[in-house]
Amino acid sequence: MSKIYLEGYSDRKFGLLGERLSHSFSPEIHKALADYDYNLYEVSREKLPDFMRNNDLSGFNVTIPYKQEVMKYCAEISKRAEKIGAVNTVVKRSDGTYFGDNTDYDGFSYMLSEISLDVNGKKAVVLGSGGASKTVQTVLRELGAEVVVVSRNGEDNYNNIERHSDAVLLVNATPVGMYPNVEAAPVILNSFENLQGVCDLIYNPLQTSILLEAQKGGIKTANGLSMLVSQAKRAAEIFCSESIFDEVVDKITDELSKDTENIVLIGMPGCGKSSVGRLLAQKLQREFADTDEEVFSYTQRTPSEIIKSDGEDAFRKVETEVLSKLAKEKGLVIATGGGIVTRKENEVILRRNSRVIYIERDINLLATEDRPLSKNLENLFEVREPLYKRFADLVIDGSGTVEEVSKRILNEVQK
């Protein structure tokens, strides 16, 4: 992360209170915002009363499942938090009592501004009815939207959601689609005829299944990362009684997105993906993974052995299983097999959390040893080249040395 924006608070301690926090990005964000100490506090329900009475923090943020429960411990609650019915930011005052506020309101307002959608007088469907949903509902109603809340057991539920097919905005305020169950989606969008925007409060993965479906249909989307950063920025302002420029949100969101997404190398067999990937991972101080090596670790057979004995389809199935596992992680450099693009489902897997880079190299320079599918390179290239370009976010010239190719990629990813 880049510079710290608020300094002079190194003697104060803050943190995030929740039940399960192992994949939270909050410490990284707050470290960029201010120089105070910020840590994660995983607290079980039975230990929550003790935490609220006996902690040495100057304040803390609150996440699932305590946004409503902590309200009873607050001596004072902001009008906004009271209206929403949930608190996500708590400050300990000089007399030891708590003041509760809600900065998720600021976060969702910022997130909604990213898709530039006017909801005044239009229908917005919010999936879920928990604490996060209450914030979303409040923002949308204040903007003049007709808000419909869909839950599992409410009057408006997933069994009759099609009666709201005229909605222009859909907001997922449920955990469905969150890591590690990234394949899941709360609804299918084909019943929404007038949809113009989809927001998903999830930020891990960066692109959930519902966002990918929306993008495929040309619908504007926003994930939860900018909301997370924006609400954290407002929380830091409350913690320190200082203001931070709004531009900081975009800067930190962009940096965090780049640090979080995997860098995936695709291209013809023998184009140097593994060698380039290893060097690139070393330069970026990231972990490296090779799908062919992972296939061997998983099956104790090389790709070549699997193809020769069981056929290409059997190998591709195992390869997809391995890719799915790797792509759920964050911040990896991944070198893939040359045929990874031949399975359509792999494109969706990669879109969730990866930046895909196609290493384009002259087929006359490709290595072919122990590659049973590379006997007719010209035909193979003719079939695969359009797929490489469809999968890729970026095409890199693969000519020259490993050092030269890795440097070209490095220059692009660090822009």
PDB file of N, CA, C and O in Angstrom, residues 304-354:
ATOM      1  N   SER A 304       1.137 -35.449 -19.644  1.00  0.00           N
ATOM      2  CA  SER A 304       1.415 -36.306 -20.789  1.00  0.00           C
ATOM      3  C   SER A 304       0.993 -37.749 -20.515  1.00  0.00           C
ATOM      4  O   SER A 304       0.389 -38.411 -21.369  1.00  0.00           O
ATOM      5  N   GLU A 305       1.262 -38.250 -19.309  1.00  0.00           N
ATOM      6  CA  GLU A 305       0.896 -39.621 -18.952  1.00  0.00           C
ATOM      7  C   GLU A 305      -0.623 -39.794 -18.910  1.00  0.00           C
ATOM      8  O   GLU A 305      -1.154 -40.814 -19.356  1.00  0.00           O
ATOM      9  N   ILE A 306      -1.327 -38.793 -18.368  1.00  0.00           N
ATOM     10  CA  ILE A 306      -2.786 -38.871 -18.291  1.00  0.00           C
ATOM     11  C   ILE A 306      -3.396 -38.883 -19.690  1.00  0.00           C
ATOM     12  O   ILE A 306      -4.302 -39.671 -19.991  1.00  0.00           O
ATOM     13  N   ILE A 307      -2.897 -38.002 -20.554  1.00  0.00           N
ATOM     14  CA  ILE A 307      -3.433 -37.916 -21.920  1.00  0.00           C
ATOM     15  C   ILE A 307      -3.196 -39.213 -22.682  1.00  0.00           C
ATOM     16  O   ILE A 307      -4.093 -39.719 -23.371  1.00  0.00           O
ATOM     17  N   LYS A 308      -1.982 -39.773 -22.544  1.00  0.00           N
ATOM     18  CA  LYS A 308      -1.654 -41.003 -23.275  1.00  0.00           C
ATOM     19  C   LYS A 308      -2.482 -42.194 -22.791  1.00  0.00           C
ATOM     20  O   LYS A 308      -2.863 -43.059 -23.590  1.00  0.00           O
ATOM     21  N   SER A 309      -2.778 -42.252 -21.497  1.00  0.00           N
ATOM     22  CA  SER A 309      -3.480 -43.422 -20.961  1.00  0.00           C
ATOM     23  C   SER A 309      -4.998 -43.250 -20.916  1.00  0.00           C
ATOM     24  O   SER A 309      -5.753 -44.196 -21.183  1.00  0.00           O
ATOM     25  N   ASP A 310      -5.459 -42.033 -20.576  1.00  0.00           N
ATOM     26  CA  ASP A 310      -6.895 -41.824 -20.354  1.00  0.00           C
ATOM     27  C   ASP A 310      -7.562 -40.914 -21.378  1.00  0.00           C
ATOM     28  O   ASP A 310      -8.791 -40.808 -21.404  1.00  0.00           O
ATOM     29  N   GLY A 311      -6.757 -40.233 -22.184  1.00  0.00           N
ATOM     30  CA  GLY A 311      -7.308 -39.322 -23.174  1.00  0.00           C
ATOM     31  C   GLY A 311      -7.303 -37.875 -22.708  1.00  0.00           C
ATOM     32  O   GLY A 311      -7.187 -37.576 -21.508  1.00  0.00           O
ATOM     33  N   GLU A 312      -7.450 -36.956 -23.662  1.00  0.00           N
ATOM     34  CA  GLU A 312      -7.369 -35.532 -23.353  1.00  0.00           C
ATOM     35  C   GLU A 312      -8.527 -35.062 -22.465  1.00  0.00           C
ATOM     36  O   GLU A 312      -8.328 -34.235 -21.564  1.00  0.00           O
ATOM     37  N   ASP A 313      -9.736 -35.588 -22.688  1.00  0.00           N
ATOM     38  CA  ASP A 313     -10.889 -35.145 -21.895  1.00  0.00           C
ATOM     39  C   ASP A 313     -10.682 -35.406 -20.412  1.00  0.00           C
ATOM     40  O   ASP A 313     -11.041 -34.574 -19.569  1.00  0.00           O
ATOM     41  N   ALA A 314     -10.112 -36.552 -20.081  1.00  0.00           N
ATOM     42  CA  ALA A 314      -9.854 -36.891 -18.677  1.00  0.00           C
ATOM     43  C   ALA A 314      -8.862 -35.909 -18.067  1.00  0.00           C
ATOM     44  O   ALA A 314      -9.028 -35.471 -16.911  1.00  0.00           O
ATOM     45  N   PHE A 315      -7.835 -35.580 -18.843  1.00  0.00           N
ATOM     46  CA  PHE A 315      -6.851 -34.610 -18.347  1.00  0.00           C
ATOM     47  C   PHE A 315      -7.488 -33.235 -18.137  1.00  0.00           C
ATOM     48  O   PHE A 315      -7.248 -32.580 -17.131  1.00  0.00           O
ATOM     49  N   ARG A 316      -8.317 -32.801 -19.112  1.00  0.00           N
ATOM     50  CA  ARG A 316      -8.920 -31.466 -19.014  1.00  0.00           C
ATOM     51  C   ARG A 316      -9.816 -31.352 -17.782  1.00  0.00           C
ATOM     52  O   ARG A 316      -9.894 -30.299 -17.151  1.00  0.00           O
ATOM     53  N   LYS A 317     -10.481 -32.427 -17.436  1.00  0.00           N
ATOM     54  CA  LYS A 317     -11.345 -32.413 -16.257  1.00  0.00           C
ATOM     55  C   LYS A 317     -10.523 -32.202 -14.989  1.00  0.00           C
ATOM     56  O   LYS A 317     -10.872 -31.374 -14.129  1.00  0.00           O
ATOM     57  N   VAL A 318      -9.416 -32.927 -14.872  1.00  0.00           N
ATOM     58  CA  VAL A 318      -8.537 -32.769 -13.706  1.00  0.00           C
ATOM     59  C   VAL A 318      -7.932 -31.375 -13.692  1.00  0.00           C
ATOM     60  O   VAL A 318      -7.835 -30.728 -12.643  1.00  0.00           O
ATOM     61  N   GLU A 319      -7.535 -30.898 -14.867  1.00  0.00           N
ATOM     62  CA  GLU A 319      -6.924 -29.571 -14.985  1.00  0.00           C
ATOM     63  C   GLU A 319      -7.883 -28.486 -14.498  1.00  0.00           C
ATOM     64  O   GLU A 319      -7.473 -27.546 -13.793  1.00  0.00           O
ATOM     65  N   THR A 320      -9.152 -28.602 -14.840  1.00  0.00           N
ATOM     66  CA  THR A 320     -10.153 -27.626 -14.399  1.00  0.00           C
ATOM     67  C   THR A 320     -10.339 -27.666 -12.894  1.00  0.00           C
ATOM     68  O   THR A 320     -10.481 -26.622 -12.246  1.00  0.00           O
ATOM     69  N   GLU A 321     -10.328 -28.864 -12.315  1.00  0.00           N
ATOM     70  CA  GLU A 321     -10.433 -28.990 -10.857  1.00  0.00           C
ATOM     71  C   GLU A 321      -9.283 -28.276 -10.170  1.00  0.00           C
ATOM     72  O   GLU A 321      -9.468 -27.568  -9.174  1.00  0.00           O
ATOM     73  N   VAL A 322      -8.080 -28.459 -10.704  1.00  0.00           N
ATOM     74  CA  VAL A 322      -6.886 -27.812 -10.145  1.00  0.00           C
ATOM     75  C   VAL A 322      -6.967 -26.302 -10.312  1.00  0.00           C
ATOM     76  O   VAL A 322      -6.679 -25.541  -9.373  1.00  0.00           O
ATOM     77  N   LEU A 323      -7.363 -25.847 -11.495  1.00  0.00           N
ATOM     78  CA  LEU A 323      -7.468 -24.410 -11.751  1.00  0.00           C
ATOM     79  C   LEU A 323      -8.482 -23.760 -10.819  1.00  0.00           C
ATOM     80  O   LEU A 323      -8.253 -22.675 -10.286  1.00  0.00           O
ATOM     81  N   SER A 324      -9.617 -24.425 -10.613  1.00  0.00           N
ATOM     82  CA  SER A 324     -10.663 -23.896  -9.746  1.00  0.00           C
ATOM     83  C   SER A 324     -10.137 -23.676  -8.338  1.00  0.00           C
ATOM     84  O   SER A 324     -10.429 -22.658  -7.700  1.00  0.00           O
ATOM     85  N   LYS A 325      -9.353 -24.603  -7.849  1.00  0.00           N
ATOM     86  CA  LYS A 325      -8.773 -24.477  -6.510  1.00  0.00           C
ATOM     87  C   LYS A 325      -7.777 -23.325  -6.438  1.00  0.00           C
ATOM     88  O   LYS A 325      -7.807 -22.507  -5.521  1.00  0.00           O
ATOM     89  N   LEU A 326      -6.889 -23.237  -7.426  1.00  0.00           N
ATOM     90  CA  LEU A 326      -5.868 -22.180  -7.429  1.00  0.00           C
ATOM     91  C   LEU A 326      -6.491 -20.792  -7.579  1.00  0.00           C
ATOM     92  O   LEU A 326      -6.078 -19.838  -6.917  1.00  0.00           O
ATOM     93  N   ALA A 327      -7.481 -20.682  -8.455  1.00  0.00           N
ATOM     94  CA  ALA A 327      -8.069 -19.376  -8.769  1.00  0.00           C
ATOM     95  C   ALA A 327      -8.858 -18.794  -7.602  1.00  0.00           C
ATOM     96  O   ALA A 327      -9.149 -17.594  -7.591  1.00  0.00           O
ATOM     97  N   LYS A 328      -9.198 -19.612  -6.619  1.00  0.00           N
ATOM     98  CA  LYS A 328      -9.895 -19.101  -5.439  1.00  0.00           C
ATOM     99  C   LYS A 328      -8.951 -18.353  -4.506  1.00  0.00           C
ATOM    100  O   LYS A 328      -9.389 -17.587  -3.644  1.00  0.00           O
ATOM    101  N   GLU A 329      -7.662 -18.596  -4.658  1.00  0.00           N
ATOM    102  CA  GLU A 329      -6.674 -17.924  -3.815  1.00  0.00           C
ATOM    103  C   GLU A 329      -6.462 -16.494  -4.297  1.00  0.00           C
ATOM    104  O   GLU A 329      -7.011 -16.071  -5.296  1.00  0.00           O
ATOM    105  N   LYS A 330      -5.644 -15.749  -3.566  1.00  0.00           N
ATOM    106  CA  LYS A 330      -5.384 -14.371  -3.967  1.00  0.00           C
ATOM    107  C   LYS A 330      -3.891 -14.098  -4.035  1.00  0.00           C
ATOM    108  O   LYS A 330      -3.103 -14.649  -3.281  1.00  0.00           O
ATOM    109  N   GLY A 331      -3.518 -13.241  -4.991  1.00  0.00           N
ATOM    110  CA  GLY A 331      -2.141 -12.786  -5.099  1.00  0.00           C
ATOM    111  C   GLY A 331      -1.148 -13.782  -5.644  1.00  0.00           C
ATOM    112  O   GLY A 331       0.058 -13.613  -5.460  1.00  0.00           O
ATOM    113  N   LEU A 332      -1.608 -14.817  -6.357  1.00  0.00           N
ATOM    114  CA  LEU A 332      -0.688 -15.792  -6.935  1.00  0.00           C
ATOM    115  C   LEU A 332      -0.275 -15.381  -8.344  1.00  0.00           C
ATOM    116  O   LEU A 332      -0.971 -14.620  -9.013  1.00  0.00           O
ATOM    117  N   VAL A 333       0.859 -15.915  -8.791  1.00  0.00           N
ATOM    118  CA  VAL A 333       1.198 -15.938 -10.215  1.00  0.00           C
ATOM    119  C   VAL A 333       0.995 -17.381 -10.659  1.00  0.00           C
ATOM    120  O   VAL A 333       1.613 -18.288 -10.098  1.00  0.00           O
ATOM    121  N   ILE A 334       0.135 -17.591 -11.658  1.00  0.00           N
ATOM    122  CA  ILE A 334      -0.239 -18.938 -12.078  1.00  0.00           C
ATOM    123  C   ILE A 334       0.107 -19.143 -13.550  1.00  0.00           C
ATOM    124  O   ILE A 334      -0.352 -18.387 -14.409  1.00  0.00           O
ATOM    125  N   ALA A 335       0.916 -20.168 -13.822  1.00  0.00           N
ATOM    126  CA  ALA A 335       1.191 -20.563 -15.203  1.00  0.00           C
ATOM    127  C   ALA A 335       0.265 -21.720 -15.539  1.00  0.00           C
ATOM    128  O   ALA A 335       0.158 -22.686 -14.785  1.00  0.00           O
ATOM    129  N   THR A 336      -0.431 -21.616 -16.674  1.00  0.00           N
ATOM    130  CA  THR A 336      -1.410 -22.636 -17.046  1.00  0.00           C
ATOM    131  C   THR A 336      -0.916 -23.483 -18.205  1.00  0.00           C
ATOM    132  O   THR A 336       0.002 -23.108 -18.936  1.00  0.00           O
ATOM    133  N   GLY A 337      -1.569 -24.628 -18.390  1.00  0.00           N
ATOM    134  CA  GLY A 337      -1.299 -25.453 -19.550  1.00  0.00           C
ATOM    135  C   GLY A 337      -1.830 -24.782 -20.804  1.00  0.00           C
ATOM    136  O   GLY A 337      -2.764 -23.965 -20.747  1.00  0.00           O
ATOM    137  N   GLY A 338      -1.271 -25.149 -21.940  1.00  0.00           N
ATOM    138  CA  GLY A 338      -1.627 -24.487 -23.189  1.00  0.00           C
ATOM    139  C   GLY A 338      -3.083 -24.648 -23.598  1.00  0.00           C
ATOM    140  O   GLY A 338      -3.639 -23.806 -24.298  1.00  0.00           O
ATOM    141  N   GLY A 339      -3.719 -25.730 -23.128  1.00  0.00           N
ATOM    142  CA  GLY A 339      -5.095 -25.980 -23.528  1.00  0.00           C
ATOM    143  C   GLY A 339      -6.134 -25.546 -22.504  1.00  0.00           C
ATOM    144  O   GLY A 339      -7.304 -25.927 -22.617  1.00  0.00           O
ATOM    145  N   ILE A 340      -5.735 -24.753 -21.558  1.00  0.00           N
ATOM    146  CA  ILE A 340      -6.660 -24.325 -20.507  1.00  0.00           C
ATOM    147  C   ILE A 340      -7.855 -23.575 -21.092  1.00  0.00           C
ATOM    148  O   ILE A 340      -8.948 -23.561 -20.530  1.00  0.00           O
ATOM    149  N   VAL A 341      -7.647 -22.963 -22.250  1.00  0.00           N
ATOM    150  CA  VAL A 341      -8.707 -22.148 -22.869  1.00  0.00           C
ATOM    151  C   VAL A 341      -9.725 -22.983 -23.639  1.00  0.00           C
ATOM    152  O   VAL A 341     -10.713 -22.441 -24.139  1.00  0.00           O
ATOM    153  N   THR A 342      -9.497 -24.282 -23.739  1.00  0.00           N
ATOM    154  CA  THR A 342     -10.407 -25.118 -24.534  1.00  0.00           C
ATOM    155  C   THR A 342     -11.672 -25.490 -23.773  1.00  0.00           C
ATOM    156  O   THR A 342     -12.611 -26.015 -24.379  1.00  0.00           O
ATOM    157  N   ARG A 343     -11.697 -25.252 -22.480  1.00  0.00           N
ATOM    158  CA  ARG A 343     -12.916 -25.509 -21.686  1.00  0.00           C
ATOM    159  C   ARG A 343     -13.545 -24.176 -21.303  1.00  0.00           C
ATOM    160  O   ARG A 343     -12.921 -23.333 -20.646  1.00  0.00           O
ATOM    161  N   LYS A 344     -14.782 -23.985 -21.724  1.00  0.00           N
ATOM    162  CA  LYS A 344     -15.483 -22.716 -21.524  1.00  0.00           C
ATOM    163  C   LYS A 344     -15.590 -22.337 -20.054  1.00  0.00           C
ATOM    164  O   LYS A 344     -15.484 -21.169 -19.682  1.00  0.00           O
ATOM    165  N   GLU A 345     -15.796 -23.320 -19.179  1.00  0.00           N
ATOM    166  CA  GLU A 345     -15.955 -23.030 -17.761  1.00  0.00           C
ATOM    167  C   GLU A 345     -14.704 -22.428 -17.132  1.00  0.00           C
ATOM    168  O   GLU A 345     -14.775 -21.746 -16.114  1.00  0.00           O
ATOM    169  N   ASN A 346     -13.543 -22.661 -17.751  1.00  0.00           N
ATOM    170  CA  ASN A 346     -12.305 -22.092 -17.219  1.00  0.00           C
ATOM    171  C   ASN A 346     -12.277 -20.576 -17.340  1.00  0.00           C
ATOM    172  O   ASN A 346     -11.638 -19.895 -16.534  1.00  0.00           O
ATOM    173  N   GLU A 347     -12.947 -20.037 -18.345  1.00  0.00           N
ATOM    174  CA  GLU A 347     -13.000 -18.587 -18.500  1.00  0.00           C
ATOM    175  C   GLU A 347     -13.722 -17.953 -17.311  1.00  0.00           C
ATOM    176  O   GLU A 347     -13.279 -16.938 -16.764  1.00  0.00           O
ATOM    177  N   VAL A 348     -14.816 -18.554 -16.882  1.00  0.00           N
ATOM    178  CA  VAL A 348     -15.559 -18.046 -15.725  1.00  0.00           C
ATOM    179  C   VAL A 348     -14.714 -18.162 -14.464  1.00  0.00           C
ATOM    180  O   VAL A 348     -14.660 -17.242 -13.638  1.00  0.00           O
ATOM    181  N   ILE A 349     -14.024 -19.292 -14.309  1.00  0.00           N
ATOM    182  CA  ILE A 349     -13.166 -19.501 -13.146  1.00  0.00           C
ATOM    183  C   ILE A 349     -12.115 -18.406 -13.045  1.00  0.00           C
ATOM    184  O   ILE A 349     -11.863 -17.848 -11.974  1.00  0.00           O
ATOM    185  N   LEU A 350     -11.514 -18.068 -14.177  1.00  0.00           N
ATOM    186  CA  LEU A 350     -10.441 -17.068 -14.183  1.00  0.00           C
ATOM    187  C   LEU A 350     -10.968 -15.653 -14.011  1.00  0.00           C
ATOM    188  O   LEU A 350     -10.293 -14.805 -13.429  1.00  0.00           O
ATOM    189  N   ARG A 351     -12.147 -15.368 -14.503  1.00  0.00           N
ATOM    190  CA  ARG A 351     -12.698 -14.013 -14.421  1.00  0.00           C
ATOM    191  C   ARG A 351     -12.959 -13.577 -12.977  1.00  0.00           C
ATOM    192  O   ARG A 351     -12.991 -12.392 -12.680  1.00  0.00           O
ATOM    193  N   ARG A 352     -13.172 -14.533 -12.088  1.00  0.00           N
ATOM    194  CA  ARG A 352     -13.577 -14.190 -10.724  1.00  0.00           C
ATOM    195  C   ARG A 352     -12.510 -13.404  -9.963  1.00  0.00           C
ATOM    196  O   ARG A 352     -12.836 -12.515  -9.196  1.00  0.00           O
ATOM    197  N   ASN A 353     -11.253 -13.778 -10.139  1.00  0.00           N
ATOM    198  CA  ASN A 353     -10.248 -13.195  -9.245  1.00  0.00           C
ATOM    199  C   ASN A 353      -8.875 -13.080  -9.896  1.00  0.00           C
ATOM    200  O   ASN A 353      -7.866 -13.094  -9.187  1.00  0.00           O
ATOM    201  N   SER A 354      -8.842 -12.969 -11.228  1.00  0.00           N
ATOM    202  CA  SER A 354      -7.549 -13.027 -11.910  1.00  0.00           C
ATOM    203  C   SER A 354      -7.430 -12.013 -13.037  1.00  0.00           C
ATOM    204  O   SER A 354      -8.424 -11.655 -13.666  1.00  0.00           O
TER     205      SER A 354
END
